[in-house]
XYZ file of N, CA and C in Angstrom:
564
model
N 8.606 -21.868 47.321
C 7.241 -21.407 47.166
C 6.672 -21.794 45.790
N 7.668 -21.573 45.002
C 7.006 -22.086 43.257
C 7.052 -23.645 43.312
N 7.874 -24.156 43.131
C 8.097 -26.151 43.640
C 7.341 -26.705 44.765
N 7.007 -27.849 44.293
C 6.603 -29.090 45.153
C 7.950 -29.282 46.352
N 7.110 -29.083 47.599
C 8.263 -30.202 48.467
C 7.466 -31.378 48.971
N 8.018 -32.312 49.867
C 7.583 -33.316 50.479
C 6.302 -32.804 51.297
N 6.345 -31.750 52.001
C 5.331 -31.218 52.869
C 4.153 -30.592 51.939
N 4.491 -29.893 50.783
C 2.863 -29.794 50.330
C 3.622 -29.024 49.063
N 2.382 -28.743 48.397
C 2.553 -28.026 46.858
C 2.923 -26.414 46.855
N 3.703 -26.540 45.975
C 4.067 -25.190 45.457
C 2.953 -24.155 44.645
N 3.200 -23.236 44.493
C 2.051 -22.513 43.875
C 1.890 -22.450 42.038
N 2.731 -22.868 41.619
C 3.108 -23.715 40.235
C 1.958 -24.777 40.305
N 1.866 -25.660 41.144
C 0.748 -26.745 41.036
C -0.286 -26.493 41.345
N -0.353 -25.531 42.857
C -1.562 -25.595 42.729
C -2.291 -24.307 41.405
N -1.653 -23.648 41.102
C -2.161 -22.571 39.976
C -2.543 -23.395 39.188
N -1.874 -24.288 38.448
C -2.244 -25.118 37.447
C -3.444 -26.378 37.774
N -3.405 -26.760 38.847
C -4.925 -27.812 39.727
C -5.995 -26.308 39.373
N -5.992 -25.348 39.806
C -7.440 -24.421 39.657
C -7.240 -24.196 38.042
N -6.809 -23.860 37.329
C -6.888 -23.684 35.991
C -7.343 -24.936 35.265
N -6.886 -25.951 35.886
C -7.820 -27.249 34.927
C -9.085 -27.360 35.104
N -8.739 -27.104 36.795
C -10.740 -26.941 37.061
C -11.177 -25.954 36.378
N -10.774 -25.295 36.515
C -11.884 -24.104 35.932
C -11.748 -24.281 34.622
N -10.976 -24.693 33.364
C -10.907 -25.140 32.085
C -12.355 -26.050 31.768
N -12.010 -27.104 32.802
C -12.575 -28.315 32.653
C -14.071 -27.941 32.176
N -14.951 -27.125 34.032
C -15.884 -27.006 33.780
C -16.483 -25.833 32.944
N -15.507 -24.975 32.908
C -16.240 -24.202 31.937
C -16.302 -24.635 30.326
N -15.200 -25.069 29.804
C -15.713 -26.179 28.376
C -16.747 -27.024 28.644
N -16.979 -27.625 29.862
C -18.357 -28.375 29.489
C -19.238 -27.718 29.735
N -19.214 -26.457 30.313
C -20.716 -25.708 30.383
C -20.798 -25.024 28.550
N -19.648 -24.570 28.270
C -19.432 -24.112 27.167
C -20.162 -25.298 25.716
N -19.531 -26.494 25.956
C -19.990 -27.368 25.177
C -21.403 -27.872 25.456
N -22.143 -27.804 26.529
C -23.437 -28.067 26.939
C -24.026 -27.108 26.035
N -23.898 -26.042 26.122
C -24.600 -24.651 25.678
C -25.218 -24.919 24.318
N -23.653 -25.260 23.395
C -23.365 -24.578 22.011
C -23.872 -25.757 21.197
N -23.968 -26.783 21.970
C -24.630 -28.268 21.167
C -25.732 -27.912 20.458
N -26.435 -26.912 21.389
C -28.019 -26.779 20.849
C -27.920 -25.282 20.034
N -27.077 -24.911 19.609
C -27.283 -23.305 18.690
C -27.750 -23.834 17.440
N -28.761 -22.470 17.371
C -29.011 -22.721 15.533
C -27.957 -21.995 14.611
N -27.887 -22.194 13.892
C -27.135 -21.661 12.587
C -27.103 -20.228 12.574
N -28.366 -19.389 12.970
C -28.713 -18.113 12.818
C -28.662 -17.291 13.917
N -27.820 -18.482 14.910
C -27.226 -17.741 16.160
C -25.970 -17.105 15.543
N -25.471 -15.787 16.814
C -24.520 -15.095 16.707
C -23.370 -16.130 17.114
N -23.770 -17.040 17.945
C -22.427 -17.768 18.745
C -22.450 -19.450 17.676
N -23.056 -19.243 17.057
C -22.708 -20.343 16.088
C -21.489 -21.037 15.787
N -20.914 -19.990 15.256
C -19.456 -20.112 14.803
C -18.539 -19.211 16.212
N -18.087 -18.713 16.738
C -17.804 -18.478 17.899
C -17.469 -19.235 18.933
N -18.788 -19.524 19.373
C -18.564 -21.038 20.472
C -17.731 -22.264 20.191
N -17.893 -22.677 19.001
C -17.657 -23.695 19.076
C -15.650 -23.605 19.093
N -15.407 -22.320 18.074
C -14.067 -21.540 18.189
C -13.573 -21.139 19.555
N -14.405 -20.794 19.889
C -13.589 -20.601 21.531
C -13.431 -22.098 22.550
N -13.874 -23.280 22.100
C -14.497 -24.406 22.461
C -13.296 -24.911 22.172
N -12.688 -25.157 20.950
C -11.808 -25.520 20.297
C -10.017 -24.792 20.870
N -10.322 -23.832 20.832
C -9.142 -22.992 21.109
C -8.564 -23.056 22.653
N -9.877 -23.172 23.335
C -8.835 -23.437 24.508
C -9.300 -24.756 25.324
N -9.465 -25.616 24.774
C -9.579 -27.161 24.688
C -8.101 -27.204 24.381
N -7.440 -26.577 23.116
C -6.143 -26.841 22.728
C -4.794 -26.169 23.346
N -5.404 -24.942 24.379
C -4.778 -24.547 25.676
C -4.448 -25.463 27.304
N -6.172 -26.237 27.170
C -5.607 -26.937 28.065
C -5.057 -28.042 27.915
N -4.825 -28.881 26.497
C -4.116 -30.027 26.560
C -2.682 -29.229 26.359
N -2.084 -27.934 26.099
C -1.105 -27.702 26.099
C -0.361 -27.731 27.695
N -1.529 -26.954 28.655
C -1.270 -26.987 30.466
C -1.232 -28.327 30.668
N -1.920 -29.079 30.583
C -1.845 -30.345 30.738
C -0.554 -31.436 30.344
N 0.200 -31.101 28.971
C 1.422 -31.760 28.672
C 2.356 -30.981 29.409
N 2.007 -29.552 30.451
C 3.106 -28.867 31.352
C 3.223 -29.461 32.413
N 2.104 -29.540 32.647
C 1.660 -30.212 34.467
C 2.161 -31.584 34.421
N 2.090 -32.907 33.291
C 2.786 -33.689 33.849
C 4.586 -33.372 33.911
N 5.194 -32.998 32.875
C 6.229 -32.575 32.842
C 6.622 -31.967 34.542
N 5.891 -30.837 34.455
C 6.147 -30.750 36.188
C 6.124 -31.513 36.894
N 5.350 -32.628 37.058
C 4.941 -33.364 38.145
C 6.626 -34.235 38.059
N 7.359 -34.652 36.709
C 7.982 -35.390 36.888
C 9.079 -34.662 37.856
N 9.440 -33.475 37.185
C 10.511 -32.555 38.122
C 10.515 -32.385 38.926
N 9.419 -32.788 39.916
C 9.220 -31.791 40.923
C 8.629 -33.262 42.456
N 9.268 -32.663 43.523
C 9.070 -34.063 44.248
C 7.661 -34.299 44.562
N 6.816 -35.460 44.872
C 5.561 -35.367 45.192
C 5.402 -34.836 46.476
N 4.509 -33.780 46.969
C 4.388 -34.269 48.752
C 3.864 -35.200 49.260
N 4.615 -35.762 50.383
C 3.632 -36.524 51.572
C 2.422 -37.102 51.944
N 2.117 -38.247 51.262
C 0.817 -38.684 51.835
C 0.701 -38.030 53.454
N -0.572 -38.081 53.993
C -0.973 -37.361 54.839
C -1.024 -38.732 55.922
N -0.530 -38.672 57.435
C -0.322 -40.116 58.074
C -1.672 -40.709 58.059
N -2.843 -39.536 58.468
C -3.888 -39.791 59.100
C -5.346 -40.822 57.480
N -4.488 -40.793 56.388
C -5.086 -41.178 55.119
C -4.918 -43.367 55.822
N -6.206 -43.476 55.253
C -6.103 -44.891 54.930
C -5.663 -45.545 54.096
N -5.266 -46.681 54.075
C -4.308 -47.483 52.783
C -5.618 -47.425 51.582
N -6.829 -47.680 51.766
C -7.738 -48.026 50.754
C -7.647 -45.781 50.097
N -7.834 -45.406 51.563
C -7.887 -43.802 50.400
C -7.046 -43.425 50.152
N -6.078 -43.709 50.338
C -4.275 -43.477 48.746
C -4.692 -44.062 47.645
N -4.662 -45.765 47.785
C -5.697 -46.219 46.661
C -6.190 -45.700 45.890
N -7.497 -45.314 46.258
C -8.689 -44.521 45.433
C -8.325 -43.681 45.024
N -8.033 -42.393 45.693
C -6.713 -41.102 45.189
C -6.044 -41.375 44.280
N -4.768 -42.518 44.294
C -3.879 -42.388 43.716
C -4.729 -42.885 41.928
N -5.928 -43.988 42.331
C -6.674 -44.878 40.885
C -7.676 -43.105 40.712
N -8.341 -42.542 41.351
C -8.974 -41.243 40.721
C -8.289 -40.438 39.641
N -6.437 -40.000 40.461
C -6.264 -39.195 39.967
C -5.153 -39.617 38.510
N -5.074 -41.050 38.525
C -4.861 -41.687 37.055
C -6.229 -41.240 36.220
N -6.735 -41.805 36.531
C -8.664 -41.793 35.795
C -9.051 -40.208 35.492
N -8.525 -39.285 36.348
C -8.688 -37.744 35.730
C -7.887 -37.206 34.738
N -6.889 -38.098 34.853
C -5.376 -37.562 33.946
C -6.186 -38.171 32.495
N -6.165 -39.690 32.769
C -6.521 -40.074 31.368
C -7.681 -39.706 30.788
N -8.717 -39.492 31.655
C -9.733 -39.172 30.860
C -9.725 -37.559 29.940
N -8.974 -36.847 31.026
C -8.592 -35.711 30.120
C -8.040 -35.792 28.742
N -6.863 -36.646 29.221
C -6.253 -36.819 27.539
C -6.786 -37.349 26.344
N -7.933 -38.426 26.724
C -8.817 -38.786 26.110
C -9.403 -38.227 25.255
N -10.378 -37.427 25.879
C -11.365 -36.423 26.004
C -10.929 -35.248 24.922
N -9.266 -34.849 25.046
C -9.012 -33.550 24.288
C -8.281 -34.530 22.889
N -8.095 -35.483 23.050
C -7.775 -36.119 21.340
C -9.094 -36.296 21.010
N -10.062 -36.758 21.319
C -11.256 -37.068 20.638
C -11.828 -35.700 20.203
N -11.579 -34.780 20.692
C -12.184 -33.369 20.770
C -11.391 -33.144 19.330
N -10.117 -33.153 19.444
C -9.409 -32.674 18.401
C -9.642 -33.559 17.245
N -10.225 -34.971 17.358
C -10.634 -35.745 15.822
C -12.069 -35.223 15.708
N -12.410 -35.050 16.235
C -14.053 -34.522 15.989
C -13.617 -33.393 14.579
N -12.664 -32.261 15.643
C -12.342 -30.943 14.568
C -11.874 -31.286 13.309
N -10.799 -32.429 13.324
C -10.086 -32.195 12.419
C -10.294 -33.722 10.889
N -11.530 -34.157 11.423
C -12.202 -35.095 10.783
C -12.493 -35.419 9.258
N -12.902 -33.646 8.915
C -12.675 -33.474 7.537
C -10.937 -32.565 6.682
N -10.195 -32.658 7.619
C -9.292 -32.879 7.330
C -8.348 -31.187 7.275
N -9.419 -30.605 8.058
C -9.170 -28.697 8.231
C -8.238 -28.549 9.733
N -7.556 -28.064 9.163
C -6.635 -27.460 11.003
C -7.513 -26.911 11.199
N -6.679 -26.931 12.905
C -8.217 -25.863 13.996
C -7.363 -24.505 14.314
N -7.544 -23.555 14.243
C -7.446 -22.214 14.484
C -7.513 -21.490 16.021
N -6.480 -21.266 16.595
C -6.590 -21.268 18.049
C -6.500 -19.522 18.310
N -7.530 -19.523 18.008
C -8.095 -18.374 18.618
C -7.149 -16.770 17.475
N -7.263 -17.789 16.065
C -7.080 -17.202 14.811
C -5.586 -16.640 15.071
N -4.612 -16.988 16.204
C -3.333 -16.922 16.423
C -2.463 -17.691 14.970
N -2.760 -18.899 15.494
C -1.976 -19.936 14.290
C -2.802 -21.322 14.372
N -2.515 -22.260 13.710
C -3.329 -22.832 13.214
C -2.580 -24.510 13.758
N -3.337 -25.254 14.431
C -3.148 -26.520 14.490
C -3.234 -27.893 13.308
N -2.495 -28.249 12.783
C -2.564 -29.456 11.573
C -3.565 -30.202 11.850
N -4.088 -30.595 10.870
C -5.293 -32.160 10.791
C -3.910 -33.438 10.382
N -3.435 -33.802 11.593
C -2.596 -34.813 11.859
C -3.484 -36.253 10.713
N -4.614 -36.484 11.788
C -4.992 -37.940 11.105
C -6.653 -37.538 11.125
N -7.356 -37.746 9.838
C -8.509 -37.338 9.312
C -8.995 -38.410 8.606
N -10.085 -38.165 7.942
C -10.800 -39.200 6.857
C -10.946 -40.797 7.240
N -10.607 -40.965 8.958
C -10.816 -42.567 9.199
C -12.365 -42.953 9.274
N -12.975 -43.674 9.102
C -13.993 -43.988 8.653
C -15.034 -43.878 10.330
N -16.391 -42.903 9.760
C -17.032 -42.493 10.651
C -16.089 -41.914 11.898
N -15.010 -41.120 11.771
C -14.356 -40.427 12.726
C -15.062 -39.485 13.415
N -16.172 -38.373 12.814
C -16.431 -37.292 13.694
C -17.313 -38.118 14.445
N -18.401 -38.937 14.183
C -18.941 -39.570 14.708
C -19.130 -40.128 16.101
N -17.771 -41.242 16.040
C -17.245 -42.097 16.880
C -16.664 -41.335 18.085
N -15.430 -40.089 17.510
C -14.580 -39.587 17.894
C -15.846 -38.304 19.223
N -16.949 -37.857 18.704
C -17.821 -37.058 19.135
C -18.510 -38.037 20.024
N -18.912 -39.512 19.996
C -19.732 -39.982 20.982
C -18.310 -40.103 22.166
N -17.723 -40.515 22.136
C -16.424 -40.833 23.046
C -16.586 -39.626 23.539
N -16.313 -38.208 22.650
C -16.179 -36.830 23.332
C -17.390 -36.121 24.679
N -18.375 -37.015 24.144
C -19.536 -36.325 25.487
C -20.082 -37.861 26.766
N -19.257 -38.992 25.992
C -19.425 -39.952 27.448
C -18.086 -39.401 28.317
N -17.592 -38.964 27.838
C -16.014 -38.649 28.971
C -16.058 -37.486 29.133
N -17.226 -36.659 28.521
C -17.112 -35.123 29.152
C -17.913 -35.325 30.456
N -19.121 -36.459 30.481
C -19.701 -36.317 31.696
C -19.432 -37.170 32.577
N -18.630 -38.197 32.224
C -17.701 -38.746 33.329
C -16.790 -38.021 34.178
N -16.128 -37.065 33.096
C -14.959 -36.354 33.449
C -15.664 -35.574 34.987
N -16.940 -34.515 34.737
C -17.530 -33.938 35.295
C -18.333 -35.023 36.618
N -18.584 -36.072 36.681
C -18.810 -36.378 37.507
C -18.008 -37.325 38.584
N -16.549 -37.606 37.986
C -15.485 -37.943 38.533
C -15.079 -36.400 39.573
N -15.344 -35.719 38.780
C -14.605 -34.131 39.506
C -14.986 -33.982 40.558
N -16.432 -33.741 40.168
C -17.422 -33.673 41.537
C -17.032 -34.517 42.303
N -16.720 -35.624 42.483
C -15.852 -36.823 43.337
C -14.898 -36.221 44.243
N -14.294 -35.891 43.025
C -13.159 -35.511 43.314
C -13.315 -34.363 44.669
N -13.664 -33.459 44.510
C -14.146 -32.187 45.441
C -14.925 -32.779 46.210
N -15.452 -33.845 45.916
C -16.394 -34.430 47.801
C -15.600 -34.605 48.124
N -14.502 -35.547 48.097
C -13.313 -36.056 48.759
C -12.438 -35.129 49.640
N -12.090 -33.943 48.564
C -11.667 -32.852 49.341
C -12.620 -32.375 50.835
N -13.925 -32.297 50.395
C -14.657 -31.350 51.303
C -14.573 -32.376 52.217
N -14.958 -33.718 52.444
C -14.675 -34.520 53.335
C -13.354 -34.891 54.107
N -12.467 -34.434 53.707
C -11.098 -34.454 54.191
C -10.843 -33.426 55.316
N -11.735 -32.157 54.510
C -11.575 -30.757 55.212
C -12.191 -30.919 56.696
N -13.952 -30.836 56.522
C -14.645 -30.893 57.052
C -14.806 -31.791 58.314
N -15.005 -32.730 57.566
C -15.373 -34.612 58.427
C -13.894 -34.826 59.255
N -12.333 -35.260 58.374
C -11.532 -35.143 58.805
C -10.659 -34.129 59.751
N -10.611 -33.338 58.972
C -9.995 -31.833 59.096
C -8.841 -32.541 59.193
N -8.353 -32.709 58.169
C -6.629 -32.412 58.102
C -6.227 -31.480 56.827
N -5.368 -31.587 56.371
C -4.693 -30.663 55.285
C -4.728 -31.071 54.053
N -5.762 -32.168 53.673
C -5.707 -32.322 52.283
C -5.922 -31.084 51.093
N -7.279 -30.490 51.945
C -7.682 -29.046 50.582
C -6.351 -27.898 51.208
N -6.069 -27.853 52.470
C -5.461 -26.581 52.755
C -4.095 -26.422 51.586
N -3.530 -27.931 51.500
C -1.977 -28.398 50.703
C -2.892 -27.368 49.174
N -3.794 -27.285 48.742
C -3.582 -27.303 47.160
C -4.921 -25.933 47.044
N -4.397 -24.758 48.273
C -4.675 -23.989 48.365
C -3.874 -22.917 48.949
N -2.493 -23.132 49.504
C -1.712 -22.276 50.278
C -0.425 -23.342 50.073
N 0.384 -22.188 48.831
C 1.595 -23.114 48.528
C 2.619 -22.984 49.888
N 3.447 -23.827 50.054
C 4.709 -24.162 50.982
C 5.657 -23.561 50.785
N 6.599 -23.658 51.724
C 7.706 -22.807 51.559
C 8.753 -23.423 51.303
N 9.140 -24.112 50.517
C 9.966 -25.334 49.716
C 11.107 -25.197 50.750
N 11.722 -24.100 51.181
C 13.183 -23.205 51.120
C 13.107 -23.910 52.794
N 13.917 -24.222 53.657
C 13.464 -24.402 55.189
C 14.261 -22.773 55.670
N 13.185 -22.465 56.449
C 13.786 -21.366 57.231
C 14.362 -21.097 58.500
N 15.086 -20.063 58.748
C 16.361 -19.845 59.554
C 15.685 -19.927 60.969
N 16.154 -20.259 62.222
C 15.608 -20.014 63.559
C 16.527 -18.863 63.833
């Protein structure tokens, strides 16, 4: 029930598939928001701290989830899938991985640009690894909002695909990464 089998996902994966989503889009609604605060807002300093802090939560889920993925067997392409939509699937869900990782280093040179650790949620404090490269917050910040709205409109992709699988198809693509399996085979 916690593990991946061949027949479909464990609840380990899929817990961690809804937590990215919901990471994902709520930092970019979060970062949509806080772009435009004035100074003499209350969420000034706040937002952008909570922005930061668990940006640095989810690249932590994120270095779990592949780790899992390696441990853990993939399930079953589905028979009724076409060779071109494994394809696309398999090139999407490279393109979601990387753009994430992308996305949360650039996030983290943005922060750490002038050369200050970031503070995760005033727990403990993340190092300014590599700082002071020339026009870093800059560069590192335009990269950060072309791949936040890629990211977001890859997703949305992503979830047509599902709903079309469900719907149009009806096979088990959304059901697999909504109702974990029973890894264990059971007794007759």
């Amino acid at each position: 029930m916690l593990k991946n089998s061949t027949q479909g996902y464990g609840l380990v994966s899929i817990v961690m598939h809804w937590l990215v989503a919901l990471a994902v889009f709520s930092l970019f609604a979060l970062g949509y928001w806080m772009v435009d605060l004035g100074y003499y807002s209350d969420w000034y300093q706040t937002a952008p701290m909570l922005h930061k802090s668990f940006g640095l939560c989810l690249f932590a889920l994120m270095v779990f989830r592949i780790i899992w993925r390696l441990i853990n067997p993939k399930p079953h392409g589905l028979s009724n899938h076409q060779a071109w939509e494994k394809t696309v699937a398999k090139l999407g869900h490279f393109a979601l991985y990387a753009m994430l990782f992308v996305l949360m280093i650039s996030g983290y040179l943005i922060s750490t640009a002038d050369g200050r650790a970031i503070s995760v949620f005033g727990w403990f404090d993340v190092p300014a690894l590599l700082s002071g490269l020339p026009q870093q917050e800059e560069i590192a910040g335009d990269i950060h909002e072309i791949l936040a709205w890629s990211l977001i409109v890859l997703s949305a992709g992503h979830a047509l695909a599902a709903l079309k699988h469900h719907f149009i198809d009806k096979d088990a693509t959304l059901n697999r990464m909504l109702k974990p399996v029973n890894s264990t085979p059971t007794r007759k």
